[in-house]
mmCIF file of C-alpha atoms and ligand atoms in Angstrom:
data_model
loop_
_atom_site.group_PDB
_atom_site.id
_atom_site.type_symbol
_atom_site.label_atom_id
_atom_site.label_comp_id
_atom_site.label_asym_id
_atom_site.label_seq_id
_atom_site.Cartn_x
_atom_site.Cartn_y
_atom_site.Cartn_z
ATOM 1 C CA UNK A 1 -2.977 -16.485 74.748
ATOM 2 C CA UNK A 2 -1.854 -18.374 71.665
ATOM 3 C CA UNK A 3 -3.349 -21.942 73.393
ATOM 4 C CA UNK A 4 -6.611 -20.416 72.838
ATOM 5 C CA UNK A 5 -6.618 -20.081 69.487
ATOM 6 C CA UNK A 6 -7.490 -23.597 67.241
ATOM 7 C CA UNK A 7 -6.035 -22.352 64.471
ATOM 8 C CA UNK A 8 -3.311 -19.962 63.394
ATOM 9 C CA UNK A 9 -4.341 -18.136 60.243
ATOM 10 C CA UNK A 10 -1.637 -15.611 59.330
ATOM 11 C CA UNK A 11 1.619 -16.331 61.027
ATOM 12 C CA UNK A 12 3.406 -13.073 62.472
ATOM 13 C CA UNK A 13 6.008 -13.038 59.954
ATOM 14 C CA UNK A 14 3.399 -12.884 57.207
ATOM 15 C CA UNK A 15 2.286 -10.042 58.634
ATOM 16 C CA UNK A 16 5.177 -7.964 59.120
ATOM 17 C CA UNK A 17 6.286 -9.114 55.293
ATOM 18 C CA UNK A 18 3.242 -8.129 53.849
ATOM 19 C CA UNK A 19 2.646 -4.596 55.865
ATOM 20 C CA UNK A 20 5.796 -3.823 54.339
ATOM 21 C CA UNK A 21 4.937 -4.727 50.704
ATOM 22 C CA UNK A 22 1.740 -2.817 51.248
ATOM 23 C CA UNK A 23 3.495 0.384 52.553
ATOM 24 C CA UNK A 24 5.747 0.281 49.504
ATOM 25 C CA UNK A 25 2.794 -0.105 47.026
ATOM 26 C CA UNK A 26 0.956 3.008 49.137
ATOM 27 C CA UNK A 27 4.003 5.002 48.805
ATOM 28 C CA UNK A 28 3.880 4.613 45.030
ATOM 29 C CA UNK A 29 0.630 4.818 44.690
ATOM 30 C CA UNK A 30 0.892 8.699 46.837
ATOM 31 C CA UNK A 31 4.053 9.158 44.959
ATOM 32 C CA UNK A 32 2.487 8.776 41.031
ATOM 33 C CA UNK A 33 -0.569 10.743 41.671
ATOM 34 C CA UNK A 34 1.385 13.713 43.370
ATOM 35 C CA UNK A 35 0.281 13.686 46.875
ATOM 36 C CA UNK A 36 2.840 14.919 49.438
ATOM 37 C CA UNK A 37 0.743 14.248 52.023
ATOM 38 C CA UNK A 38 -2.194 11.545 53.272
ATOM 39 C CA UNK A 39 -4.621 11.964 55.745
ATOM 40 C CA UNK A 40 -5.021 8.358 57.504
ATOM 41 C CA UNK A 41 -8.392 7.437 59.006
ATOM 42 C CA UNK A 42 -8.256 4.773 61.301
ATOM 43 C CA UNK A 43 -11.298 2.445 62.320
ATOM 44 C CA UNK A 44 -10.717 1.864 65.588
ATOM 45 C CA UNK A 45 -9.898 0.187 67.795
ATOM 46 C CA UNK A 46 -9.679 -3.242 65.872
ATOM 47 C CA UNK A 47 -6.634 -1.202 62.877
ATOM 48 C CA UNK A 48 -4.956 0.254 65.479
ATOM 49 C CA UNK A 49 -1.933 -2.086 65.431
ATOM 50 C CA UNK A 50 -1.976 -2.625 61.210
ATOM 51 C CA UNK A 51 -2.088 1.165 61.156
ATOM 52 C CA UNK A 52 0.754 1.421 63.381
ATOM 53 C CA UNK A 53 2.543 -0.586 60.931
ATOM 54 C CA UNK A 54 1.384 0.495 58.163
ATOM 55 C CA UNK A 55 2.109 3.793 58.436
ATOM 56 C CA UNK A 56 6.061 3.805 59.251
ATOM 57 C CA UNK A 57 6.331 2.176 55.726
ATOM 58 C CA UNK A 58 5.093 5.700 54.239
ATOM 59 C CA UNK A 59 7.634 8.119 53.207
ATOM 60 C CA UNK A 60 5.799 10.811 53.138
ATOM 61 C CA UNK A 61 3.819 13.177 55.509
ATOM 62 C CA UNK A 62 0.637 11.740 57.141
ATOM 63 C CA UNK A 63 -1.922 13.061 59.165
ATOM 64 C CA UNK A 64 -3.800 10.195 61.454
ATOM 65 C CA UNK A 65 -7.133 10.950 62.940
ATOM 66 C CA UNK A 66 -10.011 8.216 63.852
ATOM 67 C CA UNK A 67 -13.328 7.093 64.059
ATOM 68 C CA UNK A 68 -14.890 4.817 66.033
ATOM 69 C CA UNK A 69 -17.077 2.413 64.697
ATOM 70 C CA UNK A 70 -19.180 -0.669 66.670
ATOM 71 C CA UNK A 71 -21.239 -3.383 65.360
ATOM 72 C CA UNK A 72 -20.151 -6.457 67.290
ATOM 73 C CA UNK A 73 -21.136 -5.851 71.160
ATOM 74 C CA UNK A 74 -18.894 -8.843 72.285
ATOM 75 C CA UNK A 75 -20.346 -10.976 69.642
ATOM 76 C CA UNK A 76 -18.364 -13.007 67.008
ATOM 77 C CA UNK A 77 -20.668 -11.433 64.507
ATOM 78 C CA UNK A 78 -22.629 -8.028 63.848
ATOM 79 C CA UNK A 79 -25.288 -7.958 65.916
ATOM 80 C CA UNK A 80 -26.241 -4.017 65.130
ATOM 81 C CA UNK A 81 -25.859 -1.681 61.597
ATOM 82 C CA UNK A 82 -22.325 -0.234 62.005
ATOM 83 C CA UNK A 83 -22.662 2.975 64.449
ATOM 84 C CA UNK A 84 -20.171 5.972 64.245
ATOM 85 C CA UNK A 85 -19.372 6.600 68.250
ATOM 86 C CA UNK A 86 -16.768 8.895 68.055
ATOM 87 C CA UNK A 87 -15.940 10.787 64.740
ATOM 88 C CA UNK A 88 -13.251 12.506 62.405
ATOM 89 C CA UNK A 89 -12.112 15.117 63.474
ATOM 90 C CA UNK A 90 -10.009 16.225 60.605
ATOM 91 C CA UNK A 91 -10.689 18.601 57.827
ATOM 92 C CA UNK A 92 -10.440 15.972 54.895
ATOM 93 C CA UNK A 93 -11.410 18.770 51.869
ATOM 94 C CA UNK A 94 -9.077 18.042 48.909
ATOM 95 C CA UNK A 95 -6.614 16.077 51.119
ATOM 96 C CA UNK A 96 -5.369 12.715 49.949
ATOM 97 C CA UNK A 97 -7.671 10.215 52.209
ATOM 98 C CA UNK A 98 -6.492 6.609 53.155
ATOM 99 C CA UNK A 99 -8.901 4.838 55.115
ATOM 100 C CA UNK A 100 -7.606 1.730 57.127
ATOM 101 C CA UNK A 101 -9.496 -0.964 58.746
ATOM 102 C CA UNK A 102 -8.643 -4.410 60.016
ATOM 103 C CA UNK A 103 -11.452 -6.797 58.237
ATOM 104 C CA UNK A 104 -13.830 -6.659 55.753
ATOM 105 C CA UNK A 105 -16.631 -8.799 56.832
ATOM 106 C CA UNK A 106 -20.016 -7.675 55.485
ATOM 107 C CA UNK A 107 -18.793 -4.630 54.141
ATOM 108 C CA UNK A 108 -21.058 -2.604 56.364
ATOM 109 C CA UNK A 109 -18.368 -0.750 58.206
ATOM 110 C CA UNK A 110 -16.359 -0.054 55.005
ATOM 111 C CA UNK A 111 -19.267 1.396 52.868
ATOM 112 C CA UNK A 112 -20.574 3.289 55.790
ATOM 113 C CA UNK A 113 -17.284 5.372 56.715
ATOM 114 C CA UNK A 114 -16.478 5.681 52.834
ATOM 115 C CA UNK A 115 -20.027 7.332 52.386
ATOM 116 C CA UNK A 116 -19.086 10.028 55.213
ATOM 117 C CA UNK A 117 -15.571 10.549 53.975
ATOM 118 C CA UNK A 118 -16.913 11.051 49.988
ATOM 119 C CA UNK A 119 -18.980 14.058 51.587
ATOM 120 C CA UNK A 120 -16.259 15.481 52.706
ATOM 121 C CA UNK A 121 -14.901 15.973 49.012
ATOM 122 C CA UNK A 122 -11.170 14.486 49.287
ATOM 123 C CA UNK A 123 -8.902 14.669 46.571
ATOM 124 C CA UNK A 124 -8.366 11.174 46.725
ATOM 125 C CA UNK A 125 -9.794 8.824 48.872
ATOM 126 C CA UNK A 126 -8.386 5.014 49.062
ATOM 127 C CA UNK A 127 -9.228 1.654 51.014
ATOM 128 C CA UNK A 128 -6.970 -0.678 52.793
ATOM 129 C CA UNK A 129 -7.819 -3.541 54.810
ATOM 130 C CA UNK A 130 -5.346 -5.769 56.237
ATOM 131 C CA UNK A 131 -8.105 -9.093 55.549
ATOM 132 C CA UNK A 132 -10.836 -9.429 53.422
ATOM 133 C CA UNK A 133 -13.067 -12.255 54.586
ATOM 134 C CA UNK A 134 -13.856 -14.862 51.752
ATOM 135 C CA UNK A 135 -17.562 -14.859 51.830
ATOM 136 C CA UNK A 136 -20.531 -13.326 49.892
ATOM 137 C CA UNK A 137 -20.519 -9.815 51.229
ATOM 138 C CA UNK A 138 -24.008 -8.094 51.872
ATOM 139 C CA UNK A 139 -22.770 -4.165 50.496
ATOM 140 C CA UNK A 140 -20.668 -4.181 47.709
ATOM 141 C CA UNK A 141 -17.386 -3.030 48.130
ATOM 142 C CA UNK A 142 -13.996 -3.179 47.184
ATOM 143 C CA UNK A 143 -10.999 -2.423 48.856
ATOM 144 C CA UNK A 144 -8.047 -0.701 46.913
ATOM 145 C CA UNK A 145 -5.627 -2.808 48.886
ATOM 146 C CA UNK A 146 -5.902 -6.022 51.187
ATOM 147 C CA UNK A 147 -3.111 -7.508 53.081
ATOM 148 C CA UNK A 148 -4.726 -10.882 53.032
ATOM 149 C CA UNK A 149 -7.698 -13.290 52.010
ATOM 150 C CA UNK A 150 -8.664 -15.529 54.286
ATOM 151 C CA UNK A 151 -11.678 -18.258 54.961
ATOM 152 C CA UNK A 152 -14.727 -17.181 56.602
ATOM 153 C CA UNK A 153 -14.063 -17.682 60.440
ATOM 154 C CA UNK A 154 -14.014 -15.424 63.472
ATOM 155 C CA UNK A 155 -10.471 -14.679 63.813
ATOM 156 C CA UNK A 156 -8.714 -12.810 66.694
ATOM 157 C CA UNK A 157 -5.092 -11.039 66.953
ATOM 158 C CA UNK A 158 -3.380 -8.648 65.843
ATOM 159 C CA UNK A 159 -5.832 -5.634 66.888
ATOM 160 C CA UNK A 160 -8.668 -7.658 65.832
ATOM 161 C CA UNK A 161 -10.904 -8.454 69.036
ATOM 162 C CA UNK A 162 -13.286 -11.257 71.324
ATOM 163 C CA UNK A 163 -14.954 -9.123 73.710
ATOM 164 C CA UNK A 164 -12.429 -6.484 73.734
ATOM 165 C CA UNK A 165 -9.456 -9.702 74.071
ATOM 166 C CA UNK A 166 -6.808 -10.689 72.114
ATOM 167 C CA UNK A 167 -6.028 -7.757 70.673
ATOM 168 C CA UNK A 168 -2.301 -7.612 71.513
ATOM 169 C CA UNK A 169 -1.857 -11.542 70.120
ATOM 170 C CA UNK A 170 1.035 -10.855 67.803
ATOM 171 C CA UNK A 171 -0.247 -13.714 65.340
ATOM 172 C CA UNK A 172 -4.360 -14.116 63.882
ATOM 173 C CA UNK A 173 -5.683 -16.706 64.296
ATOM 174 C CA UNK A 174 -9.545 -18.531 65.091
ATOM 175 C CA UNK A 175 -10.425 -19.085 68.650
ATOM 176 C CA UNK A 176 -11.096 -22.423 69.941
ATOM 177 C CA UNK A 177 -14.554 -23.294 69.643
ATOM 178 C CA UNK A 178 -15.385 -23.790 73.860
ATOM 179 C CA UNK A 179 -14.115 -19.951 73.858
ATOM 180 C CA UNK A 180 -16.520 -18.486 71.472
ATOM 181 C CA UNK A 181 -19.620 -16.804 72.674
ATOM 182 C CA UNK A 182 -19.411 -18.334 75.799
ATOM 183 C CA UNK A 183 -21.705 -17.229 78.420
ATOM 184 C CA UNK A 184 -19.520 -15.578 80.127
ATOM 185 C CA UNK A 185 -16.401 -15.139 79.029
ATOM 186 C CA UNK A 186 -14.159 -14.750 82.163
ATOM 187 C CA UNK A 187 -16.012 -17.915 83.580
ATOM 188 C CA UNK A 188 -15.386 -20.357 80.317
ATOM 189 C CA UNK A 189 -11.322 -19.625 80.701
ATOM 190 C CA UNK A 190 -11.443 -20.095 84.124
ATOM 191 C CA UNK A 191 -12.756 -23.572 83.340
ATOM 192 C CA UNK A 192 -9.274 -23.702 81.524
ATOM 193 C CA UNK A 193 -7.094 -23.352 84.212
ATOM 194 C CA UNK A 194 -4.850 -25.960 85.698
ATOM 195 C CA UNK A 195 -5.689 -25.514 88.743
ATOM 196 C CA UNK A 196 -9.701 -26.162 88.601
ATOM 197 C CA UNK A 197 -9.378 -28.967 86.302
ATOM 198 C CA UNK A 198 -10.397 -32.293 87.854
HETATM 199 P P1 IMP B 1 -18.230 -5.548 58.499
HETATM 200 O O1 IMP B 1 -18.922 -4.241 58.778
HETATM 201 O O2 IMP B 1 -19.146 -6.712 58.651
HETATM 202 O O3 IMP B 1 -17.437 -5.589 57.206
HETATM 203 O O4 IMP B 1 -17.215 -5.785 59.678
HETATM 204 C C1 IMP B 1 -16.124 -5.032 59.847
HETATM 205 C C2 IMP B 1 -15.792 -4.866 61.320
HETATM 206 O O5 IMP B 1 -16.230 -5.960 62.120
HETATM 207 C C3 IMP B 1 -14.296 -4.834 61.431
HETATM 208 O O6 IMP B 1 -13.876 -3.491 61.516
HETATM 209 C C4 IMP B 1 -14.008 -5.619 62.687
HETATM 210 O O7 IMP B 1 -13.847 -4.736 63.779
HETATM 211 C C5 IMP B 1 -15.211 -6.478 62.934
HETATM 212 N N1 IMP B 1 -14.969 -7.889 62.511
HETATM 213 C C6 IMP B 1 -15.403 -8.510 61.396
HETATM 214 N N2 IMP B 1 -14.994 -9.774 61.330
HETATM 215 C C7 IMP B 1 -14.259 -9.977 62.457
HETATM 216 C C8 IMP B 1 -13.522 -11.123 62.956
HETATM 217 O O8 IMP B 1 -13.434 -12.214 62.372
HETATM 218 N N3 IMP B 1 -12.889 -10.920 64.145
HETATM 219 C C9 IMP B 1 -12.912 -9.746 64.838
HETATM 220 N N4 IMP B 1 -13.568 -8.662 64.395
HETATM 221 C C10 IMP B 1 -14.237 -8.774 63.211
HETATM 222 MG MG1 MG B 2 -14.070 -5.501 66.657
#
C-alpha cells in the first residue's frame, strides 16, 4: 500500500508521539475543569483509528458513541453538504462532550456536528482533529486541539480514506497522482501490477 502513496506526510512515529501528547493535554484539560467523565463522539468512519488512540491516553471514564457523516462519495473532495447517516445515540445533556474527527477540510463537517451537539446542551463540549488542512476554510471554525497542520493535499492513511481504501495504512500520506480519481479505481491499480506491465 505504501508504493501508492507519492508522498509521506506524517510518518507513523509522529503519530503515535503526538496522540500521546494530545491525550495528556485532554486529560488535563478534563482534569482542571472537574469532569470525571467525557462523552466521545466519533465521526466515522475516517477517526476511527485516531480515536482508538486517542482515547487509551485518557485517564478517566469515557463514554464513545458515533455519528456518521458523508460528503465525499469516493471523491478526493466534497462533492455534497455534509449529511448525518447514522446519528448519536447518546444522551449528551450536561455531560462533558469531546468530539473527534480525522481532518478539517472545509470545516463543513465540523460546524455541522458541533451545531447538533450545542442543542443538546453539554456541559462542555470540545474539538479535536488529528489534521487541520492549511487552506482558506469556507465555515469558520476552530478546533480546540489539532494533532497536526499540514499542506492542502488529499491525503490517505491512518483511518482517513480513497474510496473506502487505505484506511488501515499505518502512515498518511498523498496518493500518487495516476491513483486519484481514476475512473475506476480497481482498474487503474490493476494497470500497476507486475504482471500486466509490458
Ligand atoms: P470538511 O467537511 O470539508 O471539513 O471535511 C471533513 C471530512 O472530509 C473529514 O471528516 C474527512 O472524512 C473528509 N476529508 C477531508 N479531507 C480529506 C483528505 O485529504 N483525505 C481523506 N478524507 C478527507
Ligand atoms: Mg472520508
Amino acid at each position: 500500500m505504501k508504493k501508492d502513496l507519492a508522498q509521506i506526510v506524517v510518518t507513523e512515529e509522529e503519530i503515535r508521539r503526538r496522540i500521546a501528547e494530545l491525550g495528556g493535554q485532554l486529560t488535563e484539560l478534563y482534569r482542571k475543569i472537574g469532569a470525571e467523565e467525557v462523552s466521545a463522539i466519533c465521526i466515522t468512519n475516517g477517526s476511527i483509528m485516531f480515536a482508538a488512540d486517542l482515547l487509551r491516553h485518557f485517564e478517566l471514564h469515557v463514554r464513545l458513541d458515533c455519528v456518521r457523516v458523508s460528503s465525499y462519495k469516493d471523491e478526493d473532495r466534497p462533492v455534497t453538504e455534509p449529511e448525518i447517516i447514522d446519528q448519536i445515540r447518546l444522551d449528551l445533556t450536561q455531560q462533558h462532550v469531546l468530539l473527534i474527527d480525522d481532518i478539517l477540510d472545509t470545516g463543513g463537517t465540523l460546524d455541522k456536528v458541533t451545531r447538533i451537539l450545542r442543542a443538546q446542551k453539554p456541559a462542555s463540549l470540545h474539538t479535536c482533529v488529528l489534521l487541520n488542512k492549511k487552506r482558506r476554510k469556507q465555515v469558520r471554525v476552530k478546533p480546540d486541539f489539532v494533532g497536526f497542520t499540514i499542506p492542502d493535499h488529499f491525503v490517505v492513511g491512518y483511518g482517513l480514506d480513497f474510496a473506502e481504501r487505505y484506511r488501515n495504512l499505518p502512515c498518511i500520506g498523498v496518493l500518487r497522482p495516476e491513483l486519484q480519481n481514476p475512473p475506476n479505481w480497481c482498474a487503474a491499480r490493476k494497470e500497476d501490477q507486475p504482471s500486466s506491465r509490458r
